[in-house]
PDB file of C-alpha atoms in Angstrom:
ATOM      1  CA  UNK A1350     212.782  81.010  68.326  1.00 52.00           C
ATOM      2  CA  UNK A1351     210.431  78.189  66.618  1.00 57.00           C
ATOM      3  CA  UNK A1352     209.897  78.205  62.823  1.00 65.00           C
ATOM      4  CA  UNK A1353     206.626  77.403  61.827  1.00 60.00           C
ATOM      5  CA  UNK A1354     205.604  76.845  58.147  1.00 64.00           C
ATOM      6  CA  UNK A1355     202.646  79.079  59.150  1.00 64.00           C
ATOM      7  CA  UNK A1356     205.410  81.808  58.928  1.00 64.00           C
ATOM      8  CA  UNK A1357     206.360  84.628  62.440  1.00 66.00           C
ATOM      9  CA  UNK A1358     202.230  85.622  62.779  1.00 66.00           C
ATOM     10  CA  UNK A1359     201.404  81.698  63.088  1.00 69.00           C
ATOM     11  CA  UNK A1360     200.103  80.923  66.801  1.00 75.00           C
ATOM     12  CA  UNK A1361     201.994  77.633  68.619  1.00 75.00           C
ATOM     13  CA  UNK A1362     198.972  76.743  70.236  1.00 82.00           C
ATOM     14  CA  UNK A1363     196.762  76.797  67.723  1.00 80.00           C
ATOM     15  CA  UNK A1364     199.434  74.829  65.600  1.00 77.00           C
ATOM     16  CA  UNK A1365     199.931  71.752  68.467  1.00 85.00           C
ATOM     17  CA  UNK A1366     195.914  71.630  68.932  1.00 87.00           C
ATOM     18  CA  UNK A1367     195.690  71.077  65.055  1.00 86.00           C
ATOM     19  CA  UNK A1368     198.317  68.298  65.472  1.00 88.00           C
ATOM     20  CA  UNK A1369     197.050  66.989  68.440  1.00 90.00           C
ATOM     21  CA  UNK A1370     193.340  66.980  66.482  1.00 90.00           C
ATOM     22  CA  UNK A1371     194.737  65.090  63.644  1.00 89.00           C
ATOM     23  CA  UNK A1372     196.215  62.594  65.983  1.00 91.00           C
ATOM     24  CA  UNK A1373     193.070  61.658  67.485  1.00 91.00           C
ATOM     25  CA  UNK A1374     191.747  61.249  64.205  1.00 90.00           C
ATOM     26  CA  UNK A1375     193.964  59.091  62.784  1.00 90.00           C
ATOM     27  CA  UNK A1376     193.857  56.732  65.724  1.00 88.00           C
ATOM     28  CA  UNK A1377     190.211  56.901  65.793  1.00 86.00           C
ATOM     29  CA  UNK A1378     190.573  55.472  61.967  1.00 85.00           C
ATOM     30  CA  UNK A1379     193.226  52.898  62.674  1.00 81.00           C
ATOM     31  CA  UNK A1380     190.914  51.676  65.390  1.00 77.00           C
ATOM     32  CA  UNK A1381     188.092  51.180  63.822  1.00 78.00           C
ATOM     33  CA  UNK A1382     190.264  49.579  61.060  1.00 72.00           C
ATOM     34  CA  UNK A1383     191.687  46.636  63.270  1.00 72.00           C
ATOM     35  CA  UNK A1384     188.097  46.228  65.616  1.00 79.00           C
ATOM     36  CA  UNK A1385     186.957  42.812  65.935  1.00 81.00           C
ATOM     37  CA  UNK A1386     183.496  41.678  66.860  1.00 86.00           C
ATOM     38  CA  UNK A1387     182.099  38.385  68.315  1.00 89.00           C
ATOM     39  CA  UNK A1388     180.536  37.053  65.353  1.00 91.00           C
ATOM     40  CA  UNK A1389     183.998  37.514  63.152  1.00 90.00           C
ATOM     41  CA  UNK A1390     185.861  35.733  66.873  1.00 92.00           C
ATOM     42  CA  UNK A1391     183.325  32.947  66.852  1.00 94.00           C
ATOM     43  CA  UNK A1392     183.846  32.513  63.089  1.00 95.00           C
ATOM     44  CA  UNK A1393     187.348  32.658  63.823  1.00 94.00           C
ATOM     45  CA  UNK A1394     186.752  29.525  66.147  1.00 96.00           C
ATOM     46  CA  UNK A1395     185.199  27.634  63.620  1.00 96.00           C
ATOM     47  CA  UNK A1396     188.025  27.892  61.321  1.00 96.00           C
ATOM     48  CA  UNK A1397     190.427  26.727  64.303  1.00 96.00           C
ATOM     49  CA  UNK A1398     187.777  23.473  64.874  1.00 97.00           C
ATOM     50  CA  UNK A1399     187.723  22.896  61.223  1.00 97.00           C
ATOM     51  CA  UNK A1400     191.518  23.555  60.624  1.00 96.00           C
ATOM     52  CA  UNK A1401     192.487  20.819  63.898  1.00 97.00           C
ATOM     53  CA  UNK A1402     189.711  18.663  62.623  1.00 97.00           C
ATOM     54  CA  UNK A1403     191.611  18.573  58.764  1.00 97.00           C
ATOM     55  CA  UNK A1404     194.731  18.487  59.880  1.00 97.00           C
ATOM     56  CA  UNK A1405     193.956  15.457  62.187  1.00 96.00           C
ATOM     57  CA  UNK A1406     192.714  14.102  59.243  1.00 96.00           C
ATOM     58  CA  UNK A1407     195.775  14.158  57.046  1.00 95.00           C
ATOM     59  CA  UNK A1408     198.896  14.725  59.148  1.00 96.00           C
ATOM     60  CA  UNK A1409     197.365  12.798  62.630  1.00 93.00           C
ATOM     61  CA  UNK A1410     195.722  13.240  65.552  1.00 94.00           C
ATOM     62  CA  UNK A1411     198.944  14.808  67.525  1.00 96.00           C
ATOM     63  CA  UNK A1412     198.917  17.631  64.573  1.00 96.00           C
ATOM     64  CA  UNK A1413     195.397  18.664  64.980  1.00 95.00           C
ATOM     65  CA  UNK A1414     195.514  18.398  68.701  1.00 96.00           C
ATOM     66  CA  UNK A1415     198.656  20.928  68.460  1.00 97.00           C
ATOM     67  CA  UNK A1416     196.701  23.296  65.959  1.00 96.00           C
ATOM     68  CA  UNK A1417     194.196  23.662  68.596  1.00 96.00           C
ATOM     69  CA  UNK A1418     196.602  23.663  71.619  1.00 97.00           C
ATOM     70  CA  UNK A1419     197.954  27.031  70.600  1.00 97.00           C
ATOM     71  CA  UNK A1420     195.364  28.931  69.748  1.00 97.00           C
ATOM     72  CA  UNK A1421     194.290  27.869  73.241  1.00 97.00           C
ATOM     73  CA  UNK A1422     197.451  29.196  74.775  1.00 97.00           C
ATOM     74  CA  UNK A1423     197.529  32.023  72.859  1.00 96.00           C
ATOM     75  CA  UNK A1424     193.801  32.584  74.494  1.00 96.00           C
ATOM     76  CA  UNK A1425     195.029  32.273  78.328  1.00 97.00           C
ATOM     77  CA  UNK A1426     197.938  34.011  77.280  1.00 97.00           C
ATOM     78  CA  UNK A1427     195.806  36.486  76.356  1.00 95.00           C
ATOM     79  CA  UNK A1428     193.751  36.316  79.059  1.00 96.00           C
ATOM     80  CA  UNK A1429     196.356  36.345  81.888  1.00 96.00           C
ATOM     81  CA  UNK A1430     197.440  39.663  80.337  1.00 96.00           C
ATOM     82  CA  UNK A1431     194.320  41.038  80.336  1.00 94.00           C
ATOM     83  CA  UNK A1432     193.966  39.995  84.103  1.00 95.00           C
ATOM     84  CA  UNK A1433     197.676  41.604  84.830  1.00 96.00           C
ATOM     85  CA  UNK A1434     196.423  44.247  83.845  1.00 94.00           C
ATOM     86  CA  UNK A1435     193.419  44.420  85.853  1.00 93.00           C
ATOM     87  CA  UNK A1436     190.662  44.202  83.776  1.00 91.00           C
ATOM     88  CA  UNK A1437     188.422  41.481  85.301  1.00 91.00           C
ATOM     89  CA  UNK A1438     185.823  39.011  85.027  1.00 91.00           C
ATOM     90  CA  UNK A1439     183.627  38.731  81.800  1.00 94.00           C
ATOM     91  CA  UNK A1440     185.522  41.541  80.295  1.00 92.00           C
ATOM     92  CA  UNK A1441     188.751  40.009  80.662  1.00 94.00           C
ATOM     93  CA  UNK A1442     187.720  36.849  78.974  1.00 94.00           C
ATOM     94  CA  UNK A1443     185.627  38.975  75.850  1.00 93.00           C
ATOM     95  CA  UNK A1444     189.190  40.824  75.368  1.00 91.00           C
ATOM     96  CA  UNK A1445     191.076  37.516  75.108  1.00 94.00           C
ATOM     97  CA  UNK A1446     188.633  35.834  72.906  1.00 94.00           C
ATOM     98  CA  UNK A1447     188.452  38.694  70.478  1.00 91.00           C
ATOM     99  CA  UNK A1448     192.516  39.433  70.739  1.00 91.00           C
ATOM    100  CA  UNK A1449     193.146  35.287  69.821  1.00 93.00           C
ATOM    101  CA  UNK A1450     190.049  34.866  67.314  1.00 93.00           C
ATOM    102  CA  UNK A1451     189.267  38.215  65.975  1.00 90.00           C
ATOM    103  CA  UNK A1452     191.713  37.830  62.700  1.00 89.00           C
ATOM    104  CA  UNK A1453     188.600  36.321  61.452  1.00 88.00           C
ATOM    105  CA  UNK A1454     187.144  39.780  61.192  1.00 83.00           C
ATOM    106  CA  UNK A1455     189.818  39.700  57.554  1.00 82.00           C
ATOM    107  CA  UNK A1456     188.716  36.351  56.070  1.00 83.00           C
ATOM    108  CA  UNK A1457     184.933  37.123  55.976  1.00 68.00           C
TER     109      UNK A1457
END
């Protein structure tokens, strides 16, 4: 026999559709916490440019260059997942530009 804090008259059902309410809820929060946006990804890029560009500046041309090399890796890292797992097209590249450059969405 279950124990339910409810006490022996609670209902099971009506005890797993609260939890399974409040479950959707909280995700629904968390997701709207971590959503990015194209205008926080393109400011994103513009740090990157102006990050490789400073860096170049100080610690040379190979530094900067690398700077910029990953974050485009991370992007068609990115965006070979997305096309593994079979989103396509436009889509596929929106998802990878917002996964690599979205942190942005934090500095602004």
């Amino acid at each position: 026999m279950e124990r339910w804090p409810e006490g022996s008259a609670a209902d099971p059902e009506a005890a797993r559709e609260r939890y399974a309410s409040d479950m959707r809820a909280s995700r629904k929060a968390l997701r709207e916490v971590i959503r990015a946006d194209l205008p926080a990804a393109h400011f994103g890029v513009g740090i990157v440019v102006v990050a490789s560009v400073v860096v170049g500046l100080f610690a040379g041309s190979i530094a900067g260059a690398l700077v910029a090399g990953f974050f485009a890796a991370l992007f068609f890292v990115a965006l070979a997942v997305m096309l593994l797992r079979g989103i396509r097209g436009m889509d596929a590249g929106r998802r990878a530009y917002l996964f690599t450059f979205g942190w942005a969405n934090w500095v602004y």
